[in-house]
CSV table of C-alpha atoms and ligand atoms in Angstrom, one decimal:
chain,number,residue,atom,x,y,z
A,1,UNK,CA,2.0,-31.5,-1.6
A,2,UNK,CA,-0.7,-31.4,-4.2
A,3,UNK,CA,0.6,-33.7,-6.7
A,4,UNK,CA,-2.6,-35.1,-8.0
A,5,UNK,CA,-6.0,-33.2,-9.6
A,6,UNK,CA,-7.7,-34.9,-7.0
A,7,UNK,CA,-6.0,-33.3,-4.0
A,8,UNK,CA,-7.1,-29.8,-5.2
A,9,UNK,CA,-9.5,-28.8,-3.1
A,10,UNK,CA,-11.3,-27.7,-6.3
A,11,UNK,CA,-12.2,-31.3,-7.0
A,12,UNK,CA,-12.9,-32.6,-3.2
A,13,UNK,CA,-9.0,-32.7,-1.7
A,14,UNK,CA,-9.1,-31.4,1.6
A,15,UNK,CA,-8.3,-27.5,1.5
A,16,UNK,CA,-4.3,-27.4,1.9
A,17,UNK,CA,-4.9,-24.9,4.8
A,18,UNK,CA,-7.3,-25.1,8.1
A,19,UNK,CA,-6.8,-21.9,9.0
A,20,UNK,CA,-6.9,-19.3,6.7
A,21,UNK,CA,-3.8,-17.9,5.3
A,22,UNK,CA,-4.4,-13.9,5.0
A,23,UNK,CA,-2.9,-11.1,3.0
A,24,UNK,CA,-2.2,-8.2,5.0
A,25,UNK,CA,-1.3,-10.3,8.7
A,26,UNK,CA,-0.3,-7.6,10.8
A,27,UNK,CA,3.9,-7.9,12.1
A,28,UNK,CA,3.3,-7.8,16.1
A,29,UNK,CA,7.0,-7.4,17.4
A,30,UNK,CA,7.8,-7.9,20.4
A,31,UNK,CA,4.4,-8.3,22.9
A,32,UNK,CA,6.6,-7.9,26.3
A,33,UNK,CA,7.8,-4.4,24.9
A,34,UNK,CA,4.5,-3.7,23.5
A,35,UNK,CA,2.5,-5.1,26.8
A,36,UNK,CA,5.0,-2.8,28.9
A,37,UNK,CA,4.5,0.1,27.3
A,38,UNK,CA,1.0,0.2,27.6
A,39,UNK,CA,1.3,-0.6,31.0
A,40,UNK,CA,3.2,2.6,31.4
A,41,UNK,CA,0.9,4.6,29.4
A,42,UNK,CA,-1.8,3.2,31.7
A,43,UNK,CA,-0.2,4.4,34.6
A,44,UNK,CA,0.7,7.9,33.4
A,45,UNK,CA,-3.0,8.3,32.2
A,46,UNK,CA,-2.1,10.2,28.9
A,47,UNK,CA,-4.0,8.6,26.2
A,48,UNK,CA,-4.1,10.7,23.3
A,49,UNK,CA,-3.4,14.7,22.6
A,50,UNK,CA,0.6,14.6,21.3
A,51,UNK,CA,1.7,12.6,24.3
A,52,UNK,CA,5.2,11.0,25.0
A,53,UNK,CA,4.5,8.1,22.7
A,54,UNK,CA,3.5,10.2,19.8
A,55,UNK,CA,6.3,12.7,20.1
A,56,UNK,CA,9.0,10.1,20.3
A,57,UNK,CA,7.6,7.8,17.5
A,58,UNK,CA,7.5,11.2,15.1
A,59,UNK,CA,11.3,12.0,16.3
A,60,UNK,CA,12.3,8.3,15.3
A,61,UNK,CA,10.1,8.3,12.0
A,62,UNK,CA,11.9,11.8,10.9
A,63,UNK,CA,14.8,10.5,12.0
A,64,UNK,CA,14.9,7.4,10.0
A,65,UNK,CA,13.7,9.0,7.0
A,66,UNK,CA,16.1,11.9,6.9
A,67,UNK,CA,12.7,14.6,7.1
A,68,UNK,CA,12.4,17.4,9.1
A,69,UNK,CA,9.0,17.2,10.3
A,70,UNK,CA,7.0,14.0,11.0
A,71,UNK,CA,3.6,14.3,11.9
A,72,UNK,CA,1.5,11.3,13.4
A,73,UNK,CA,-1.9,11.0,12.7
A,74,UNK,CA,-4.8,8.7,12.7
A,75,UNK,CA,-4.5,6.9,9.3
A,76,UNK,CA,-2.9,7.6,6.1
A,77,UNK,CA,-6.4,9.0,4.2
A,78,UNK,CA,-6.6,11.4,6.9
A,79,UNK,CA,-2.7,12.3,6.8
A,80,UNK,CA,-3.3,12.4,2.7
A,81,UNK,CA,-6.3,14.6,3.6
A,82,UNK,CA,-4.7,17.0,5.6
A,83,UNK,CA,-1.8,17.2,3.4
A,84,UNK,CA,-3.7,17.9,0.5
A,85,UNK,CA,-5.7,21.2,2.4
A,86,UNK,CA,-2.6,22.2,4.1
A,87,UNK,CA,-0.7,22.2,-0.1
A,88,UNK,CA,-3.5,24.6,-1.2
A,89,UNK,CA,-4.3,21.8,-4.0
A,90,UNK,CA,-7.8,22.9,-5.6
A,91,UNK,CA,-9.2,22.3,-9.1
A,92,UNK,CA,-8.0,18.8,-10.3
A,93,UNK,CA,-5.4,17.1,-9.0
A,94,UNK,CA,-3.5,13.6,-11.2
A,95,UNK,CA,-3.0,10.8,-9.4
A,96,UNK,CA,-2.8,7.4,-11.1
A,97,UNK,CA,-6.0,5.2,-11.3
A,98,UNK,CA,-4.0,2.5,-10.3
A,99,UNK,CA,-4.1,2.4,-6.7
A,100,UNK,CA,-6.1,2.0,-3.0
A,101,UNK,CA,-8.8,4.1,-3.3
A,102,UNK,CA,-7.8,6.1,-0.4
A,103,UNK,CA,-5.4,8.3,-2.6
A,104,UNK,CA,-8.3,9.3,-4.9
A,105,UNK,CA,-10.9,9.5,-2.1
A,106,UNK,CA,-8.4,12.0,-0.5
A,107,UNK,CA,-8.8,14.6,-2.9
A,108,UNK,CA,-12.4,14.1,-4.0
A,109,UNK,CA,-13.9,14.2,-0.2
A,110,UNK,CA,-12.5,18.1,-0.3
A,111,UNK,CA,-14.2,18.4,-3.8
A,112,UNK,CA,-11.3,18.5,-5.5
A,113,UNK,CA,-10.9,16.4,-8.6
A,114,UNK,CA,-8.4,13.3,-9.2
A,115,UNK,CA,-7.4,13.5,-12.6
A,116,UNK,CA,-6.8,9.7,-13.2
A,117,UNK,CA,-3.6,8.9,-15.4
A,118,UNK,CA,-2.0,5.9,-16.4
A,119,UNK,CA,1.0,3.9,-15.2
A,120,UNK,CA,4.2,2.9,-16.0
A,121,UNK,CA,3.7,-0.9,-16.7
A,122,UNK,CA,7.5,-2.1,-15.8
A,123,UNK,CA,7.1,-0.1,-12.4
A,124,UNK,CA,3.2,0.4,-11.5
A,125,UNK,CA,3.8,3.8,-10.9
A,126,UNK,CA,2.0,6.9,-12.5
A,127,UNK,CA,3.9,7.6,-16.2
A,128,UNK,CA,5.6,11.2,-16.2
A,129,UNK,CA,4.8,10.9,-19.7
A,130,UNK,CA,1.9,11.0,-19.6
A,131,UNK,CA,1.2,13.0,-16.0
A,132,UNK,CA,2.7,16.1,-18.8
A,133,UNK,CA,-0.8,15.0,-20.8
A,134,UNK,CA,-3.0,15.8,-18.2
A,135,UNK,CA,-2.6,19.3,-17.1
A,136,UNK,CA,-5.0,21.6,-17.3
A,137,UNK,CA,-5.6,25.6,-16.0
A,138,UNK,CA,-7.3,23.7,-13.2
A,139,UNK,CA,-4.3,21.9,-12.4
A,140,UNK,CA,-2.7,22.4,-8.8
A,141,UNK,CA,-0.8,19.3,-8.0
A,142,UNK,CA,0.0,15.3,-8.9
A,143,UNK,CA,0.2,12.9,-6.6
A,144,UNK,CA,2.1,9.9,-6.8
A,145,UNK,CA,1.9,6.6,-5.3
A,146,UNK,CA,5.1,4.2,-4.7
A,147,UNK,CA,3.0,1.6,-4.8
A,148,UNK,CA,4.2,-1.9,-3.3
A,149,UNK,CA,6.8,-0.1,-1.7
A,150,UNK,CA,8.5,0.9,-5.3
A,151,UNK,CA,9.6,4.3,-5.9
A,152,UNK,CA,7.9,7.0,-8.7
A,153,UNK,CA,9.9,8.2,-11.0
A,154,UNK,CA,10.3,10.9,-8.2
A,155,UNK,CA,12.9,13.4,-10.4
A,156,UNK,CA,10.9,13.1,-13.5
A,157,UNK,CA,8.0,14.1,-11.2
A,158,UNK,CA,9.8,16.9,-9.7
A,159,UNK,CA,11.2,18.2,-13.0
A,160,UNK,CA,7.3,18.9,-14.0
A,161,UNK,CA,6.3,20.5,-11.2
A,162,UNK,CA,8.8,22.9,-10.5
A,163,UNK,CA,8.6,23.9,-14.3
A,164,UNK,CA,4.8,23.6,-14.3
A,165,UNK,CA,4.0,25.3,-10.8
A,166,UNK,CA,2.5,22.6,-9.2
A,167,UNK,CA,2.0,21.1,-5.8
A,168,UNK,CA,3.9,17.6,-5.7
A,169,UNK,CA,2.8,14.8,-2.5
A,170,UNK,CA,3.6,11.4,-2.1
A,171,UNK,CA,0.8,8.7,-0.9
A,172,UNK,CA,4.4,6.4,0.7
A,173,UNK,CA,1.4,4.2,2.4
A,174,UNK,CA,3.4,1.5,1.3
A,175,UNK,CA,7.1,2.5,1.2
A,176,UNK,CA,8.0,2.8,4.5
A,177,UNK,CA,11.5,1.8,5.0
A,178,UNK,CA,12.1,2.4,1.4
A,179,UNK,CA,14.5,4.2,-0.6
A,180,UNK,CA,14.6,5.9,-4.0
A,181,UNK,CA,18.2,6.3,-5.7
A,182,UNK,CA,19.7,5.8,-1.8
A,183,UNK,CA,17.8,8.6,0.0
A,184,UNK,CA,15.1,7.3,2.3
A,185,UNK,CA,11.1,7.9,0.8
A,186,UNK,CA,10.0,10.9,3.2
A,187,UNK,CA,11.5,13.7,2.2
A,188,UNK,CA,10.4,14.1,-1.2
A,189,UNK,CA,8.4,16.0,-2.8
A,190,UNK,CA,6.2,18.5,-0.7
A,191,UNK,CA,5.3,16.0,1.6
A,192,UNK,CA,4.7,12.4,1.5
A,193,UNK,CA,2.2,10.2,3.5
A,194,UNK,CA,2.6,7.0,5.2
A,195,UNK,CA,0.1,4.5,6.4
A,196,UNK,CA,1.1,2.8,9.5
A,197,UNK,CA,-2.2,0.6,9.2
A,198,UNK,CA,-2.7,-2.8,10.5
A,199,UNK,CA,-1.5,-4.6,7.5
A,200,UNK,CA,1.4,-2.2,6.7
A,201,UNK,CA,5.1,-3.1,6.9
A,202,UNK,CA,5.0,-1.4,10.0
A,203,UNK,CA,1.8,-0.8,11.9
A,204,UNK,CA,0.3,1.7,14.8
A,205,UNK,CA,-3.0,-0.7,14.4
A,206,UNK,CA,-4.5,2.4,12.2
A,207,UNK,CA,-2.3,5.3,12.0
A,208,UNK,CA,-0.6,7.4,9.1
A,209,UNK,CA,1.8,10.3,8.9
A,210,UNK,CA,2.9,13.3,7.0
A,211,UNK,CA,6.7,13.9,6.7
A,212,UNK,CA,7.9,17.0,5.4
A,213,UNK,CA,11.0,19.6,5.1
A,214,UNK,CA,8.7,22.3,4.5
A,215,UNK,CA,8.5,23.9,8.1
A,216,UNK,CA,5.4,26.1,7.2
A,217,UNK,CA,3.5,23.2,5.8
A,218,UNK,CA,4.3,21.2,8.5
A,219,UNK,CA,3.4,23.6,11.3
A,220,UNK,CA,-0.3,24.2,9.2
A,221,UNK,CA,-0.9,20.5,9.9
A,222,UNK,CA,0.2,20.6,13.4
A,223,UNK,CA,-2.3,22.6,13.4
A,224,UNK,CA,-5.4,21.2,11.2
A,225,UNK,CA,-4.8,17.9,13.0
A,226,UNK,CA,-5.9,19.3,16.2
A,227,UNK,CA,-9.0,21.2,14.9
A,228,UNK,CA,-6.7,24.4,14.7
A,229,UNK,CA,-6.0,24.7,18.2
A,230,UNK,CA,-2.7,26.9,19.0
A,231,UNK,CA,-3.2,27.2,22.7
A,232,UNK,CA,-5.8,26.0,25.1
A,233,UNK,CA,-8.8,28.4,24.1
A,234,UNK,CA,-7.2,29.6,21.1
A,235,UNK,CA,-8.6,28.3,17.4
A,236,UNK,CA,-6.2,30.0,14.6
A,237,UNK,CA,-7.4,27.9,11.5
A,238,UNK,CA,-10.0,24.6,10.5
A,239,UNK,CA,-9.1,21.6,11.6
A,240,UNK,CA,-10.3,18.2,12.3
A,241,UNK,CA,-9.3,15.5,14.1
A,242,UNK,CA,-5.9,13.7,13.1
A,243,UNK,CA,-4.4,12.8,16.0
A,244,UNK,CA,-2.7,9.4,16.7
A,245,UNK,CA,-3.2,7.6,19.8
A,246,UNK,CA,-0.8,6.7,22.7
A,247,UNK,CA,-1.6,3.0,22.0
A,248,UNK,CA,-0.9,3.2,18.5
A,249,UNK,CA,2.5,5.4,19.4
A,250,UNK,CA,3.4,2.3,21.5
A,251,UNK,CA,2.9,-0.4,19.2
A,252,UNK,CA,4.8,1.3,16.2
A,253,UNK,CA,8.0,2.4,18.6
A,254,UNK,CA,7.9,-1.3,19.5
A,255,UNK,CA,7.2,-2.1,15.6
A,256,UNK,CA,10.4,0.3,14.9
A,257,UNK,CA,12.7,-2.0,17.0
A,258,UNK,CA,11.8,-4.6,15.0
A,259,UNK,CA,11.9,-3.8,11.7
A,260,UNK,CA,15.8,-5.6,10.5
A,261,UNK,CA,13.8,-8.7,11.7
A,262,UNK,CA,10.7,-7.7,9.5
A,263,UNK,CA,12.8,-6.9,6.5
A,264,UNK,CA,14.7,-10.2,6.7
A,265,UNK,CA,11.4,-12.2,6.7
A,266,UNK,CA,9.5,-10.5,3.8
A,267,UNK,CA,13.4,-10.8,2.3
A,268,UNK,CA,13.5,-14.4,3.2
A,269,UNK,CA,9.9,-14.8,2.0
A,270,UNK,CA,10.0,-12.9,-1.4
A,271,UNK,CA,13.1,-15.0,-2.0
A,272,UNK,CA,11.9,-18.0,-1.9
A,273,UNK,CA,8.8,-17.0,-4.0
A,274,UNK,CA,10.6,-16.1,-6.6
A,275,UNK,CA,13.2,-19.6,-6.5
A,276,UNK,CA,10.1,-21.9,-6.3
A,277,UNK,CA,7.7,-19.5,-9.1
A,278,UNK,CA,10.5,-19.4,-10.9
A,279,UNK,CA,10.2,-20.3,-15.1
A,280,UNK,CA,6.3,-21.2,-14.8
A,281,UNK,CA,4.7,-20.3,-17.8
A,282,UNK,CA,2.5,-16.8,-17.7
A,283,UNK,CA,3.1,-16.0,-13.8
A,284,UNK,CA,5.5,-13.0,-13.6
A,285,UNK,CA,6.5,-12.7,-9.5
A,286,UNK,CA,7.2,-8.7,-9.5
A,287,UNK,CA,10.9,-8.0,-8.6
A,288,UNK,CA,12.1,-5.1,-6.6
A,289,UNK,CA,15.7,-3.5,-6.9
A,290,UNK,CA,18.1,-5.4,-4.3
A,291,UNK,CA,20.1,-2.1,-4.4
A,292,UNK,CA,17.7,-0.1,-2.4
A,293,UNK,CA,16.4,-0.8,0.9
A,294,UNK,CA,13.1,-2.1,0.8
A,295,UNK,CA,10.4,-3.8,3.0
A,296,UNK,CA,9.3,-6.1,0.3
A,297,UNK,CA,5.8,-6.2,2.2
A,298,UNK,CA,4.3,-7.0,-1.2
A,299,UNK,CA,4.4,-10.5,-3.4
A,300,UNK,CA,2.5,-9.2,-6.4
A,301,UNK,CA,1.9,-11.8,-9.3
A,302,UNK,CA,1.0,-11.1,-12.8
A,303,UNK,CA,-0.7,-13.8,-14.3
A,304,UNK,CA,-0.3,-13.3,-18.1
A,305,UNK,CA,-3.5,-16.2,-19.1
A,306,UNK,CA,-2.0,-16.4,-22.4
A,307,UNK,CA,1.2,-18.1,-21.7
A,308,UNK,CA,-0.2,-19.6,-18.4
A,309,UNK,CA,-3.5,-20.9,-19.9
A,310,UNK,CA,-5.2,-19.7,-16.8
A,311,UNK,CA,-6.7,-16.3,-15.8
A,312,UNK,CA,-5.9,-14.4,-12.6
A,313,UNK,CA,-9.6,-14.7,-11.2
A,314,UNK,CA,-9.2,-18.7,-11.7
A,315,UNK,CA,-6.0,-18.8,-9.9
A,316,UNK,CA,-7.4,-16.9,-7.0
A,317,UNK,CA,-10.4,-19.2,-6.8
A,318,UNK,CA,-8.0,-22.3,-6.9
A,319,UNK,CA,-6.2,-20.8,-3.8
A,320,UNK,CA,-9.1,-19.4,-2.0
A,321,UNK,CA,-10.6,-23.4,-2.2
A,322,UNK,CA,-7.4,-24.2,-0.2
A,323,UNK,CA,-7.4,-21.5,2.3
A,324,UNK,CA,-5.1,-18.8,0.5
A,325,UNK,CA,-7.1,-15.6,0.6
A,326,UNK,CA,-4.7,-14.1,-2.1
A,327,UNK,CA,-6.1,-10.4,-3.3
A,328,UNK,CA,-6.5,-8.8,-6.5
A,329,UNK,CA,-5.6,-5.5,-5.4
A,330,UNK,CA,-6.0,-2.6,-7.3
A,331,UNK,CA,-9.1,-4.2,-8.7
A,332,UNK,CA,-10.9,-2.8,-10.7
A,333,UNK,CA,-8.8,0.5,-10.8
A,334,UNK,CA,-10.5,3.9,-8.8
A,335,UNK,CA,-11.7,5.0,-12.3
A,336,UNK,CA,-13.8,1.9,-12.4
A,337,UNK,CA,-15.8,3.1,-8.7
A,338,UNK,CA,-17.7,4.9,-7.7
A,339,UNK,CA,-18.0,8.0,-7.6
A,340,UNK,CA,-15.4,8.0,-10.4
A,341,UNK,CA,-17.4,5.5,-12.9
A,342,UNK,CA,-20.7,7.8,-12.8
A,343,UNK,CA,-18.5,11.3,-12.9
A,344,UNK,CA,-15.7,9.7,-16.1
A,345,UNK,CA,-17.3,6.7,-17.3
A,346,UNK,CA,-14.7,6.8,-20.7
A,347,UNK,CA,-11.4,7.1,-18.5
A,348,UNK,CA,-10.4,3.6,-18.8
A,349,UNK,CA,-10.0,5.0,-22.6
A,350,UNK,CA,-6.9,7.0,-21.0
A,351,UNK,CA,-5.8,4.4,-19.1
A,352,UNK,CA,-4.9,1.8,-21.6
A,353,UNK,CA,-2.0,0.0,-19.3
A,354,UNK,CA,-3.6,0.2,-16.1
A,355,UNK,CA,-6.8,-1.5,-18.0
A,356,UNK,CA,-4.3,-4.1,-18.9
A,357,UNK,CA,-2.8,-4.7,-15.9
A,358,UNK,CA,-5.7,-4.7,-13.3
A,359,UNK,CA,-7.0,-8.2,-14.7
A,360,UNK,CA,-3.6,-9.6,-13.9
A,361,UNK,CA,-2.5,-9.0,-10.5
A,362,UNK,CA,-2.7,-11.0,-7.3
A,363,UNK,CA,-1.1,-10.5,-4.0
A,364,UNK,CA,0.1,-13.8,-2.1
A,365,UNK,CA,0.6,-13.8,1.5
A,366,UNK,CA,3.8,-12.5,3.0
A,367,UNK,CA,4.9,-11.3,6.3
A,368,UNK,CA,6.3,-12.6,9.8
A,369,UNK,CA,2.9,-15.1,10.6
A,370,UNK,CA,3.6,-16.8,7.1
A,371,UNK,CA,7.2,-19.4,6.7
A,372,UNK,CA,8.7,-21.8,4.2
A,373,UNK,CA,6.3,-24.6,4.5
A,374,UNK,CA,3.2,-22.6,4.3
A,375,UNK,CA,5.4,-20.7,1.2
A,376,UNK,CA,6.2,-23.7,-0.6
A,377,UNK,CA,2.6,-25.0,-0.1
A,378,UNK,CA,1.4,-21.8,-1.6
A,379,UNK,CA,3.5,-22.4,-4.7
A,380,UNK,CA,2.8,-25.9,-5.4
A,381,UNK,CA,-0.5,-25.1,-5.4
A,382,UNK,CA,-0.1,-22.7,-8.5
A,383,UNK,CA,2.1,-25.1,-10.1
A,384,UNK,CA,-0.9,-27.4,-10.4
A,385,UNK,CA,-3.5,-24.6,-10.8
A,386,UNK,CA,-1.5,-24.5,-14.3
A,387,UNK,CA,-1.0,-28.4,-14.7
A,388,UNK,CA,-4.4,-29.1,-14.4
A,389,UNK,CA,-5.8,-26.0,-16.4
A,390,UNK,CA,-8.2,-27.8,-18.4
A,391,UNK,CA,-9.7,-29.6,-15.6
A,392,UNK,CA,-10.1,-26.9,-13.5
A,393,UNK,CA,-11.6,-24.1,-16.0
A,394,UNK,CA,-14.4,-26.6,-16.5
A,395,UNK,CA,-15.1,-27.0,-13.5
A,396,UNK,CA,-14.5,-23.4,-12.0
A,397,UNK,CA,-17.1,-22.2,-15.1
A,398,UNK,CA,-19.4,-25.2,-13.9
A,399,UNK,CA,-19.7,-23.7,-10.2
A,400,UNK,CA,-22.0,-20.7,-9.3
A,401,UNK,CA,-20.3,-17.5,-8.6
B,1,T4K,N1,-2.8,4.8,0.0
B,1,T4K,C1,-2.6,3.5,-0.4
B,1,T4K,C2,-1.7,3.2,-1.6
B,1,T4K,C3,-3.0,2.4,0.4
B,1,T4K,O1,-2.8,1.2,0.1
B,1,T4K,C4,-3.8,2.7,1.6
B,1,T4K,C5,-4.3,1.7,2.4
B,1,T4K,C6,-4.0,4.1,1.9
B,1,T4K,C7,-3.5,5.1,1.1
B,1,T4K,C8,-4.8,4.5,3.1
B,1,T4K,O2,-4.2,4.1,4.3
B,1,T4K,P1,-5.0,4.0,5.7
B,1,T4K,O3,-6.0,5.2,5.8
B,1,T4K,O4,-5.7,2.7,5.7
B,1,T4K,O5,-3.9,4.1,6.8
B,1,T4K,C9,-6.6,-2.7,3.4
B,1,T4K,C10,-6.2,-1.7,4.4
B,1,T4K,O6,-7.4,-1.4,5.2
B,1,T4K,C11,-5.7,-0.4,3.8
B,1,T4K,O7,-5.0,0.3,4.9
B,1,T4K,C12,-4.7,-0.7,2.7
B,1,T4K,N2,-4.2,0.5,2.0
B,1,T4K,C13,-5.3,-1.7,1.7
B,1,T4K,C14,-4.3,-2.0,0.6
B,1,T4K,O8,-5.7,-2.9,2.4
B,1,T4K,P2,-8.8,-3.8,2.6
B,1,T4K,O9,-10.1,-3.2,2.3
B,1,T4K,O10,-8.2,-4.7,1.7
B,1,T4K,O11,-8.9,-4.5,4.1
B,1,T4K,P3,-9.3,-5.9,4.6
B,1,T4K,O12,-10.1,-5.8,5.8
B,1,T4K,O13,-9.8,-6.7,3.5
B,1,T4K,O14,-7.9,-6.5,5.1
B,1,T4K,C15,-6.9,-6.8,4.2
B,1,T4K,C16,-6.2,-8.1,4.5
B,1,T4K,O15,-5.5,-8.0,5.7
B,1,T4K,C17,-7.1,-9.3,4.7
B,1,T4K,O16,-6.5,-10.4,4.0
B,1,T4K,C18,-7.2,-9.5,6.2
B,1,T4K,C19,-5.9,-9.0,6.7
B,1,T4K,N3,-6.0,-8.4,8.0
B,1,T4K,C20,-6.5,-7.2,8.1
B,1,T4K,C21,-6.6,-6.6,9.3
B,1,T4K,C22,-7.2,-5.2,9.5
B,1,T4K,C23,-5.5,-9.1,9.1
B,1,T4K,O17,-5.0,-10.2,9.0
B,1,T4K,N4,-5.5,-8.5,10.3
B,1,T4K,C24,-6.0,-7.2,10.5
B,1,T4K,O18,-6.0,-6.7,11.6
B,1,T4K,O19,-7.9,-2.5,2.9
């Protein structure tokens, strides 16, 4: 343990870590199920184009979320993209700032325009509140995010558009396997959107999905994911290319057998982050509600520098000299890049708590490649980042960027 200034690797200790510790390592499963399947998959010679893999890992998704429709694609922005055409949405669209840039990307790539609004700062999640402020005749549709697997105020959001006429998605890229007031995330709103990405609770390598009870809406993106083909040599509609692989199929139906031992790691893990972080001054280890299922895929900090004498971007360089690659995601916020900053360079003025909260957050490494050692390592390593404060703002202001 790093008991002494000079064991930091700040001040020439050796870094705590050879090998990088990563936010984001992918859960693998089992590689005998995995290696099998693709052995199979070899040997029937289907690839891709809504084979066996895909149909059965969409039947298992919908099934475990309680949605009529599941439909694989290639990655989440895609899936959000699709979702978005296949909704109507035009005009502007209000998603919160306060997220992967994917979700605002989305909308924007189809020229339509995300109307950035501010966030709950208990949950992280876009305010309702304040979703009411932004609607305009242009208005066709919010978008919310559950971000780090936490639910949006989903019936507050569904009380506005129903009453207001509009479109309501869900980007779930992070709440698979998680639930809002008992009922799976999936089959809210219009449609919601999962990423299945490599460093997702659980992963296809890149892949997404839409899951929907709307049986029109989900038959349009059968349809726009396969370039609008509804029969060999018969195009009904545009399309693109959305289509999930055979090899991603296989990896996340031998991710879905898996997923009790995922939960209990990240479980294990976000536990014992929150014992051993426990009453240190200024560093706030974001809780999620035990009554729900979750994946807990997320250790978000908030490092308050007032009450911990040390800012967020001076904690992350203390753990990145020892090998921690934490991440300050959603840093800087959407509004803050580009294209956003050129088109709405005063919208941070809207966005007074995601301004606040974007300096503050730090993601820690969870997940099934990370254990108790490594964990407690991590957290002794904050523990002096704030003991030796002094020291190390001196010198961290000393060093060039
Ligand atoms: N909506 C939301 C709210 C999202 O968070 C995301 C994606 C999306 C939509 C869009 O979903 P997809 O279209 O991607 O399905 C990463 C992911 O690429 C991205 O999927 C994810 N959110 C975002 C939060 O994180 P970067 O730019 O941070 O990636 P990168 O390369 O820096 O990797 C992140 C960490 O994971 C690093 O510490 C390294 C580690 N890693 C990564 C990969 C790919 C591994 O250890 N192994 C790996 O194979 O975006």
């Amino acid at each position: 343990m790093k008991e002494d200034i000079q064991d930091l690797a700040l001040f020439g200790g050796a870094p705590a870590f050879a090998e990088p510790l990563h936010v984001g390592r992918p859960n693998i499963g089992n590689r005998e199920r995995l290696l099998q399947r693709i052995e199979d998959m070899l040997e029937r010679k289907w690839l891709t184009n809504n084979g066996p893999y895909v149909r059965e890992f969409e039947r298992r998704i919908a099934d475990l979320v309680g949605a009529r429709h599941c439909i694989a694609m290639c990655n989440a922005t895609v899936a959000l993209e699709i979702a978005i055409r296949a909704a109507g949405l035009t005009g502007e669209v209000i998603v919160p700032a306060f997220t992967f840039i994917a979700t605002a990307h989305a909308l924007q790539w189809q020229e339509i325009t995300p109307v950035f609004c501010d966030i709950d700062p208990q949950t992280h999640t876009i305010d309702p509140c304040r979703v009411e402020q932004m609607i305009t005749p242009r208005t066709t549709g919010i978008i919310g995010v559950h971000l780090w697997g936490r639910a949006c105020d989903i019936e507050t959001l569904e009380q506005i558009a129903r009453r207001r006429n509009l479109a309501l998605l869900f980007d779930a890229a992070h709440a698979f396997g998680c639930s809002y007031k008992g009922r799976m995330i999936g089959s809210f709103g219009d449609a919601e959107v999962f990423s299945f990405h490599a460093t997702k609770f659980l992963n296809t390598f890149e892949g997404g999905a839409v899951v929907t009870n709307n049986d029109e809406l989900a038959a349009k993106m059968r349809l726009m994911k396969n370039f609008g083909f509804a029969g060999q040599d018969k195009v009904i509609y545009i399309g693109t290319n959305g289509k999930m692989s055979e090899a991603s199929a296989a990896m996340g139906l031998t991710g879905l057998e898996c997923l009790e031992e995922f939960i209990s790691i990240n479980y294990r893990n976000y536990k014992q982050y929150q014992q051993e972080l426990k009453g240190l001054p200024g560093i706030y280890c974001m809780t999620y509600d035990e009554q729900e299922p979750c994946n807990y895929q997320y250790i978000v900090l908030e490092v308050e520098e007032a009450e911990a004498g040390i800012d967020r971007d001076t904690l992350l360089q203390v753990l990145r000299a020892e090998n921690i690659l934490a991440r300050r995601y959603f840093f800087p916020g959407c509004h803050r890049m580009e294209p956003y900053r050129s088109y709405f360079p005063h919208a941070g003025l809207m966005l007074p708590e995601t301004e606040r909260l974007v300096p503050r957050v730090l993601l820690l490494p969870t997940g099934t490649s990370i254990g108790p050692a490594e964990i407690s390592a991590i957290c002794a390593i904050i523990r002096s980042g704030l003991r030796f404060r002094r020291e190390i703002r001196n010198r961290v202001q000393k060093r060039p960027n």
